[in-house]
Coordinates of C-alpha atoms and ligand atoms in Angstrom, one line a residue:
X249 CA 47.6 31.3 -16.4
X250 CA 46.2 27.7 -16.1
X251 CA 45.8 28.4 -12.3
X252 CA 43.3 31.1 -12.8
X253 CA 41.2 28.9 -15.2
X254 CA 40.9 26.1 -12.8
X255 CA 38.0 27.4 -10.5
X256 CA 35.9 28.2 -13.7
X257 CA 36.6 24.7 -15.0
X258 CA 35.5 23.2 -11.7
X259 CA 32.3 25.1 -11.6
X260 CA 31.4 24.1 -15.2
X261 CA 31.9 20.5 -14.3
X262 CA 29.9 20.8 -11.1
X263 CA 27.0 22.5 -13.0
X264 CA 27.1 19.8 -15.6
X265 CA 27.0 16.9 -13.1
X266 CA 24.2 18.7 -11.1
X267 CA 22.1 19.3 -14.3
X268 CA 22.6 15.7 -15.4
X269 CA 21.5 14.4 -11.9
X270 CA 18.4 16.8 -12.0
X271 CA 17.5 15.6 -15.4
X272 CA 17.9 11.9 -14.5
X273 CA 15.4 12.5 -11.7
X274 CA 12.7 13.2 -14.3
X275 CA 13.0 9.9 -16.1
X276 CA 12.6 6.4 -14.8
X277 CA 9.8 4.4 -13.4
X278 CA 8.5 5.2 -9.9
X279 CA 5.8 2.5 -9.2
X280 CA 5.0 3.9 -5.8
X281 CA 4.8 7.5 -6.9
X282 CA 1.8 9.6 -5.9
X283 CA 2.2 11.8 -9.0
X284 CA -0.1 9.9 -11.3
X285 CA -3.1 10.7 -13.4
X286 CA -4.9 7.5 -12.5
X287 CA -7.7 8.9 -10.3
X288 CA -9.5 12.2 -9.8
X289 CA -8.0 12.5 -6.4
X290 CA -4.3 12.2 -7.6
X291 CA -5.0 14.4 -10.6
X292 CA -6.1 17.1 -8.2
X293 CA -3.1 16.5 -5.9
X294 CA -0.8 16.6 -8.8
X295 CA -2.3 19.8 -10.2
X296 CA -1.9 21.5 -6.9
X297 CA 1.7 20.3 -6.7
X298 CA 2.5 21.6 -10.2
X299 CA 0.8 24.9 -9.5
X300 CA 2.9 25.3 -6.3
X301 CA 6.1 24.2 -7.7
X302 CA 5.9 26.5 -10.8
X303 CA 4.8 29.4 -8.6
X304 CA 7.8 28.7 -6.2
X305 CA 10.1 28.5 -9.2
X306 CA 8.7 31.9 -10.4
X307 CA 9.2 33.4 -7.0
X308 CA 12.6 32.0 -6.7
X309 CA 13.9 33.2 -10.0
X310 CA 12.3 36.6 -9.5
X311 CA 13.8 37.1 -6.0
X312 CA 17.2 35.6 -6.7
X313 CA 17.5 37.4 -10.0
X314 CA 16.7 40.8 -8.4
X315 CA 19.2 40.0 -5.7
X316 CA 22.0 39.0 -8.0
X317 CA 21.2 42.0 -10.3
X318 CA 21.5 44.4 -7.3
X319 CA 24.6 42.7 -5.9
X320 CA 26.5 43.3 -9.2
X321 CA 24.9 46.5 -10.3
X322 CA 25.4 48.2 -7.0
X323 CA 28.5 46.5 -5.8
X324 CA 31.1 48.7 -4.0
X325 CA 33.8 50.2 -6.3
X326 CA 37.1 51.9 -5.3
X327 CA 36.6 55.4 -4.1
X328 CA 32.8 55.0 -3.9
X329 CA 31.3 57.4 -1.2
X330 CA 29.4 56.1 1.7
X331 CA 25.9 55.1 0.4
X332 CA 22.9 56.9 1.5
X333 CA 21.2 55.5 4.7
X334 CA 17.5 54.6 4.1
X335 CA 14.7 53.9 6.6
X336 CA 11.5 52.5 5.3
X337 CA 9.9 52.7 1.9
X338 CA 6.2 52.5 1.9
X339 CA 5.8 51.6 -1.7
X340 CA 8.1 48.7 -1.4
X341 CA 6.7 47.3 1.8
X342 CA 3.2 47.4 0.3
X343 CA 4.5 45.6 -2.9
X344 CA 6.2 42.9 -1.0
X345 CA 3.1 42.3 1.3
X346 CA 0.5 42.4 -1.5
X347 CA 2.4 40.3 -3.9
X348 CA 2.9 37.3 -1.8
X349 CA -0.7 37.6 -0.5
X350 CA -1.8 37.4 -4.2
X351 CA 0.3 34.3 -4.8
X352 CA -1.2 32.7 -1.6
X353 CA -4.7 33.4 -3.0
X354 CA -3.8 31.7 -6.3
X355 CA -2.7 28.6 -4.3
X356 CA -5.5 28.8 -1.8
X357 CA -8.5 28.8 -4.2
X358 CA -7.8 25.5 -5.9
X359 CA -6.5 23.9 -2.7
X360 CA -9.7 24.7 -0.8
X361 CA -11.8 23.6 -3.8
X362 CA -10.0 20.2 -3.8
X363 CA -10.3 19.9 0.0
X364 CA -14.0 20.6 -0.3
X365 CA -14.5 18.2 -3.3
X366 CA -12.9 15.2 -1.5
X367 CA -14.2 15.8 2.0
X368 CA -17.9 16.4 1.4
X369 CA -18.9 12.8 0.8
X370 CA -18.4 10.6 -2.2
X371 CA -20.8 10.6 -5.2
X372 CA -24.0 8.6 -4.7
X373 CA -23.0 5.7 -7.1
X374 CA -19.8 5.0 -5.1
X375 CA -18.8 1.5 -4.2
X376 CA -18.6 1.2 -0.5
X377 CA -15.6 -0.5 1.0
X378 CA -15.0 -0.6 4.7
X379 CA -11.4 -0.7 5.7
X380 CA -10.4 -1.9 9.1
X381 CA -6.8 -1.5 10.1
X382 CA -5.4 -4.2 12.5
X383 CA -2.0 -4.8 13.9
X384 CA -0.7 -5.7 11.3
X385 CA -3.1 -6.3 8.4
X386 CA -5.9 -4.8 6.4
X387 CA -9.5 -6.0 6.5
X388 CA -11.7 -5.1 3.5
X389 CA -15.5 -5.4 3.7
X390 CA -17.8 -4.9 0.9
X391 CA -21.1 -4.2 2.7
X392 CA -23.3 -4.2 -0.4
X393 CA -21.8 -7.3 -1.8
X394 CA -21.5 -9.0 1.7
X395 CA -17.8 -9.8 0.9
X396 CA -15.1 -9.9 3.6
X397 CA -11.4 -10.2 2.6
X398 CA -8.0 -9.3 3.7
X399 CA -5.0 -7.4 2.4
X400 CA -6.0 -7.6 -1.3
X401 CA -8.5 -4.9 -2.6
X402 CA -10.4 -5.2 -5.8
X403 CA -12.0 -2.0 -7.3
X404 CA -13.7 -1.6 -10.6
X405 CA -12.3 1.2 -13.0
X406 CA -14.7 4.2 -13.7
X407 CA -16.6 4.1 -10.5
X408 CA -15.9 6.1 -7.4
X409 CA -14.9 4.1 -4.4
X410 CA -15.9 5.3 -1.0
X411 CA -13.5 3.9 1.8
X412 CA -14.8 4.0 5.4
X413 CA -11.8 3.8 7.5
X414 CA -11.7 2.3 11.0
X415 CA -9.2 0.8 13.3
X416 CA -9.4 -2.2 15.5
X417 CA -6.6 -1.1 17.7
X418 CA -4.1 1.7 17.3
X419 CA -3.7 4.5 14.7
X420 CA -2.8 3.4 11.2
X421 CA -2.8 5.3 7.9
X422 CA -4.3 4.2 4.6
X423 CA -2.5 4.9 1.4
X424 CA -2.3 3.7 -2.2
X425 CA 0.2 6.1 -3.5
X426 CA -0.7 5.7 -7.2
X427 CA -4.5 6.0 -6.6
X428 CA -5.1 8.1 -3.5
X429 CA -4.8 8.8 0.1
X430 CA -3.2 8.9 2.6
X431 CA -5.7 9.1 5.4
X432 CA -5.4 8.2 9.1
X433 CA -7.3 5.2 10.4
X434 CA -8.3 6.0 13.9
X435 CA -9.8 3.8 16.6
X436 CA -12.4 6.3 18.0
X437 CA -13.5 8.0 14.9
X438 CA -14.4 7.0 11.3
X439 CA -12.7 8.6 8.5
X440 CA -13.5 8.6 4.8
X441 CA -11.6 8.6 1.6
X442 CA -12.9 8.5 -1.9
X443 CA -11.5 8.5 -5.5
X444 CA -12.4 7.2 -8.9
X445 CA -9.8 5.0 -10.7
X446 CA -11.1 6.3 -14.0
X447 CA -7.9 6.4 -15.9
X448 CA -6.4 3.1 -15.2
X449 CA -6.9 -0.4 -16.6
X450 CA -6.3 -3.7 -15.1
X451 CA -3.3 -3.0 -12.9
X452 CA -1.9 -3.9 -9.5
X453 CA -0.7 -1.4 -6.9
X454 CA 1.1 -1.3 -3.7
X455 CA -0.8 0.0 -0.7
X456 CA 0.7 0.5 2.9
X457 CA 0.3 1.7 6.3
X458 CA 1.8 5.1 6.8
X459 CA 1.5 5.8 10.5
X460 CA 3.9 4.1 12.9
X461 CA 1.7 1.4 14.6
X462 CA 4.2 -0.9 16.2
X463 CA 6.7 -3.7 15.5
X464 CA 5.3 -4.7 12.1
X465 CA 4.2 -1.2 10.8
X466 CA 6.4 -1.7 7.8
X467 CA 5.0 -5.1 7.2
X468 CA 1.5 -3.8 7.1
X469 CA 1.0 -3.7 3.3
X470 CA -1.7 -4.5 0.9
X471 CA -2.4 -4.9 -2.9
X472 CA -5.0 -3.0 -4.8
X473 CA -6.2 -4.3 -8.0
X474 CA -8.0 -2.1 -10.4
X475 CA -10.1 -4.3 -12.8
X476 CA -12.8 -3.7 -15.5
X477 CA -16.4 -3.6 -14.2
X478 CA -17.0 -6.9 -15.8
X479 CA -14.0 -8.5 -14.1
X480 CA -15.0 -7.0 -10.8
X481 CA -18.5 -8.5 -11.1
X482 CA -17.0 -11.9 -11.7
X483 CA -14.6 -11.5 -8.7
X484 CA -17.6 -10.5 -6.6
X485 CA -19.6 -13.6 -7.7
X486 CA -16.5 -15.8 -6.8
X487 CA -16.0 -14.2 -3.5
X488 CA -19.6 -14.3 -2.5
X489 CA -19.7 -18.1 -3.1
X490 CA -19.1 -20.3 0.0
X491 CA -15.8 -22.1 0.1
X492 CA -16.1 -25.5 -1.7
X493 CA -15.6 -28.4 0.5
X494 CA -12.3 -30.0 -0.4
X495 CA -11.8 -32.6 -2.8
X496 CA -8.4 -34.2 -2.5
X497 CA -6.4 -31.7 -4.3
X498 CA -2.7 -32.1 -3.5
X499 CA -0.8 -28.9 -3.2
X500 CA 2.3 -28.2 -5.0
X501 CA 5.1 -26.6 -2.9
X502 CA 6.1 -23.2 -4.1
X503 CA 3.4 -22.8 -6.6
X504 CA -0.3 -22.9 -7.3
X505 CA -2.2 -25.9 -6.3
X506 CA -2.3 -28.7 -8.9
X507 CA -5.4 -28.4 -11.1
X508 CA -5.3 -31.9 -12.4
X509 CA -5.8 -33.4 -8.8
X510 CA -9.5 -33.1 -9.0
X511 CA -9.7 -36.0 -11.4
X512 CA -8.5 -38.3 -8.6
X513 CA -10.9 -37.0 -6.1
X514 CA -12.4 -39.5 -3.7
X515 CA -16.2 -40.0 -3.9
X516 CA -16.6 -38.1 -0.7
X517 CA -16.4 -35.1 -2.9
X518 CA -19.8 -35.9 -4.2
X519 CA -21.3 -34.6 -0.9
X520 CA -19.6 -31.3 -1.2
X521 CA -21.7 -28.2 -1.9
X522 CA -21.7 -27.6 -5.7
X523 CA -18.8 -25.4 -6.1
X524 CA -19.5 -22.3 -8.0
X525 CA -17.1 -21.6 -11.0
X526 CA -14.0 -19.8 -9.4
X527 CA -14.4 -16.1 -9.7
X528 CA -12.1 -13.6 -11.5
X529 CA -8.6 -13.4 -9.9
X530 CA -6.1 -10.8 -11.0
X531 CA -3.7 -12.8 -13.3
X532 CA -0.6 -13.9 -11.5
X533 CA 1.5 -13.6 -14.6
X534 CA 0.4 -9.9 -15.0
X535 CA 1.7 -8.9 -11.6
X536 CA 4.3 -6.3 -12.0
X537 CA 7.6 -7.0 -10.2
X538 CA 7.1 -4.4 -7.6
X539 CA 4.0 -5.9 -6.2
X540 CA 5.6 -9.4 -5.8
X541 CA 7.0 -9.7 -2.3
X542 CA 10.6 -10.7 -2.1
X543 CA 10.9 -11.1 1.7
X544 CA 13.4 -13.8 2.5
X545 CA 12.3 -16.8 4.7
X546 CA 14.1 -16.7 8.0
X547 CA 17.1 -19.0 8.1
X548 CA 16.4 -22.4 9.4
X549 CA 12.6 -22.3 9.0
X550 CA 12.4 -25.4 6.7
X551 CA 9.6 -27.6 5.5
X552 CA 9.7 -31.0 3.7
X553 CA 8.6 -30.3 0.1
X554 CA 7.6 -33.9 -0.4
X555 CA 5.4 -33.9 2.7
X556 CA 3.9 -30.7 1.5
X557 CA 3.1 -32.1 -1.9
X558 CA 1.3 -35.0 -0.3
X559 CA -0.9 -32.8 1.8
X560 CA -4.6 -33.8 2.0
X561 CA -7.2 -31.2 1.8
X562 CA -9.9 -33.2 3.5
X563 CA -7.6 -34.2 6.4
X564 CA -6.6 -30.5 6.5
X565 CA -10.1 -29.3 6.9
X566 CA -10.2 -31.5 10.0
X567 CA -7.0 -30.3 11.3
X568 CA -8.2 -26.7 10.5
X569 CA -10.0 -27.0 13.9
X570 CA -6.8 -25.5 15.5
X571 CA -7.5 -22.3 13.4
X572 CA -11.3 -21.8 13.6
X573 CA -11.1 -19.7 16.8
X574 CA -9.5 -16.9 14.8
X575 CA -10.4 -17.5 11.1
X576 CA -13.6 -17.7 9.3
X577 CA -14.3 -19.9 6.3
X578 CA -17.8 -19.4 4.9
X579 CA -19.0 -22.8 4.0
X580 CA -17.1 -24.5 6.9
X581 CA -19.7 -24.3 9.7
X582 CA -17.0 -24.6 12.4
X583 CA -14.7 -21.9 11.1
X584 CA -16.3 -18.7 12.5
X585 CA -13.4 -16.9 14.1
X586 CA -13.2 -13.2 13.4
X587 CA -10.0 -12.2 15.1
X588 CA -7.8 -13.0 12.1
X589 CA -8.3 -12.6 8.4
X590 CA -11.2 -14.3 6.8
X591 CA -9.9 -17.2 4.8
X592 CA -12.9 -18.2 2.7
X593 CA -11.1 -17.6 -0.6
X594 CA -7.4 -17.4 0.6
X595 CA -6.2 -19.4 -2.4
X596 CA -7.4 -16.5 -4.6
X597 CA -4.9 -14.1 -3.0
X598 CA -1.4 -13.5 -4.3
X599 CA 0.1 -12.7 -0.9
X600 CA 0.0 -13.7 2.7
X601 CA 1.1 -12.0 6.0
X602 CA -0.3 -8.6 4.8
X603 CA 1.7 -8.5 1.5
X604 CA 4.9 -9.9 3.0
X605 CA 5.2 -13.2 1.3
X606 CA 3.8 -14.8 -1.8
X607 CA 0.9 -16.9 -1.2
X608 CA 2.0 -20.5 -2.1
X609 CA 2.2 -23.7 -0.3
X610 CA 5.9 -23.3 0.7
X611 CA 5.4 -19.9 2.3
X612 CA 2.0 -20.8 3.8
X613 CA 3.4 -23.9 5.5
X614 CA 6.2 -22.0 7.0
X615 CA 3.7 -19.3 8.1
X616 CA 1.6 -21.9 9.9
X617 CA 4.7 -23.3 11.5
X618 CA 6.1 -20.2 12.8
X619 CA 4.5 -17.0 11.7
X620 CA 6.1 -15.1 14.6
X621 CA 9.5 -15.9 13.1
X622 CA 8.4 -14.7 9.6
X623 CA 7.0 -11.3 10.8
X624 CA 7.5 -9.4 14.1
X625 CA 4.4 -9.6 16.1
X626 CA 3.2 -9.0 19.6
X627 CA 2.4 -11.9 22.0
X628 CA -1.1 -11.0 22.5
X629 CA -4.2 -13.2 21.7
X630 CA -4.8 -11.4 18.4
X631 CA -1.6 -12.3 16.8
X632 CA -0.9 -15.4 14.8
X633 CA 0.6 -18.0 17.2
X634 CA 3.6 -20.2 16.6
X635 CA 2.0 -23.6 15.8
X636 CA 4.8 -26.1 14.6
X637 CA 5.6 -28.6 17.2
X638 CA 9.2 -28.3 18.3
X639 CA 9.3 -24.6 17.1
X640 CA 10.4 -22.0 19.6
X641 CA 7.8 -19.0 19.9
X642 CA 10.1 -16.0 19.4
X643 CA 7.9 -13.9 21.7
X644 CA 7.0 -16.3 24.6
X645 CA 10.4 -18.1 24.3
X646 CA 8.6 -21.4 24.8
X647 CA 8.8 -24.6 22.7
X648 CA 5.5 -25.6 21.0
X649 CA 4.3 -29.0 22.1
X650 CA 1.1 -31.1 21.5
X651 CA -0.2 -30.0 24.9
X652 CA 0.2 -26.4 23.9
X653 CA -1.8 -27.0 20.7
X654 CA 1.2 -27.6 18.4
X655 CA 0.8 -29.1 15.0
X656 CA 2.8 -31.8 13.3
X657 CA 4.3 -31.0 9.9
X658 CA 1.9 -33.6 8.4
X659 CA -1.0 -31.7 9.8
X660 CA 0.4 -28.4 8.6
X661 CA 0.9 -29.8 5.1
X662 CA -2.8 -31.1 5.2
X663 CA -4.1 -27.5 6.3
X664 CA -2.0 -26.0 3.6
X665 CA -3.7 -28.4 1.0
X666 CA -7.0 -27.3 2.4
X667 CA -6.3 -23.6 2.3
X668 CA -4.9 -23.9 -1.2
X669 CA -8.3 -25.5 -2.3
X670 CA -10.1 -22.3 -1.1
X671 CA -10.1 -20.6 -4.5
Ligands
LIG172 CU1 -0.5 0.1 10.7 CU2 1.5 1.4 10.6

């Protein structure tokens, strides 16, 4: 008696577990999900998805229902005669050709409309942003505002953004899942992508590369900040200003630069260009956990916190001569390199290494010391070299010395203090 009940009991249990799992998939937070209502682009994509999933469910239930019904209704019974052999049924065949075609039309019309909408050019009032994919970081240029930045994108809410996508090397793919994309970034053609972050307030999002592009493909991330038009204007004003020449602001390891250091600035500061008020920056304390990098620092890559705290921004500006071939700092007439990310306002960014590490003195110092240990790179001239004296370059397998352009920890601490002053 109990034996015959067991399979039914197991089936009920399995069904309960399956239903519980299915329902649990509907709850919870998915900060990198593309199923949002935050932009026109994602609303369209979500609408298409919902249409297809419900039509699919309808077709599944209809077909499987019919199947199960026929299986039970016409199942073989004892002493049943041989069933009639049937060849062809014009009505049925017409039905199962026309019906799916009809379903496809229901899917095709809105799909083609969406494709047309988002591939025939952005609205005229769109904010223009040029996106350039590099191995392995993102460059953002705002041609109308004359701003160049890296790995952190600011866009105002309520206004379409038109991204012009190019690559400096191989094929990448641009995607901010919660806002829109993804679209390939190809070296020999220009692609476009536009969306309007119209249903989103001040928020921070993850962006990423989605086309395998080499060793650090997975480390080619960025942050997108949607801010109010007023905050965006303030950010633009801050970014447009040249970098202020440093006053002796000591950096604090593992955190933001000390703000009270300016009071002890030496008189040399007087000859500095009058610093504009720092522009808007997305508040660090409002960053959601999923956009804060948690990449561990490689074992053994150490830096003396006391040395770092005593870094001198003015000395750092001089030592920055090691970096000027690759990095531009507007306002520093020597620093005109364009190979690496522009660093004019690097202290206003929350991340370094294309979203891989938090931007603070501790990480920045280690990055300068041995970036190639912190992030897989290639050994070519367009990748950040290992600069700390005595460090082993993990690609070239050579030890960095003074004659190869190595920097002492003191110089690195000074450069960090300089960079941290570039708000
Ligand atoms: Cu760039 Cu993957």
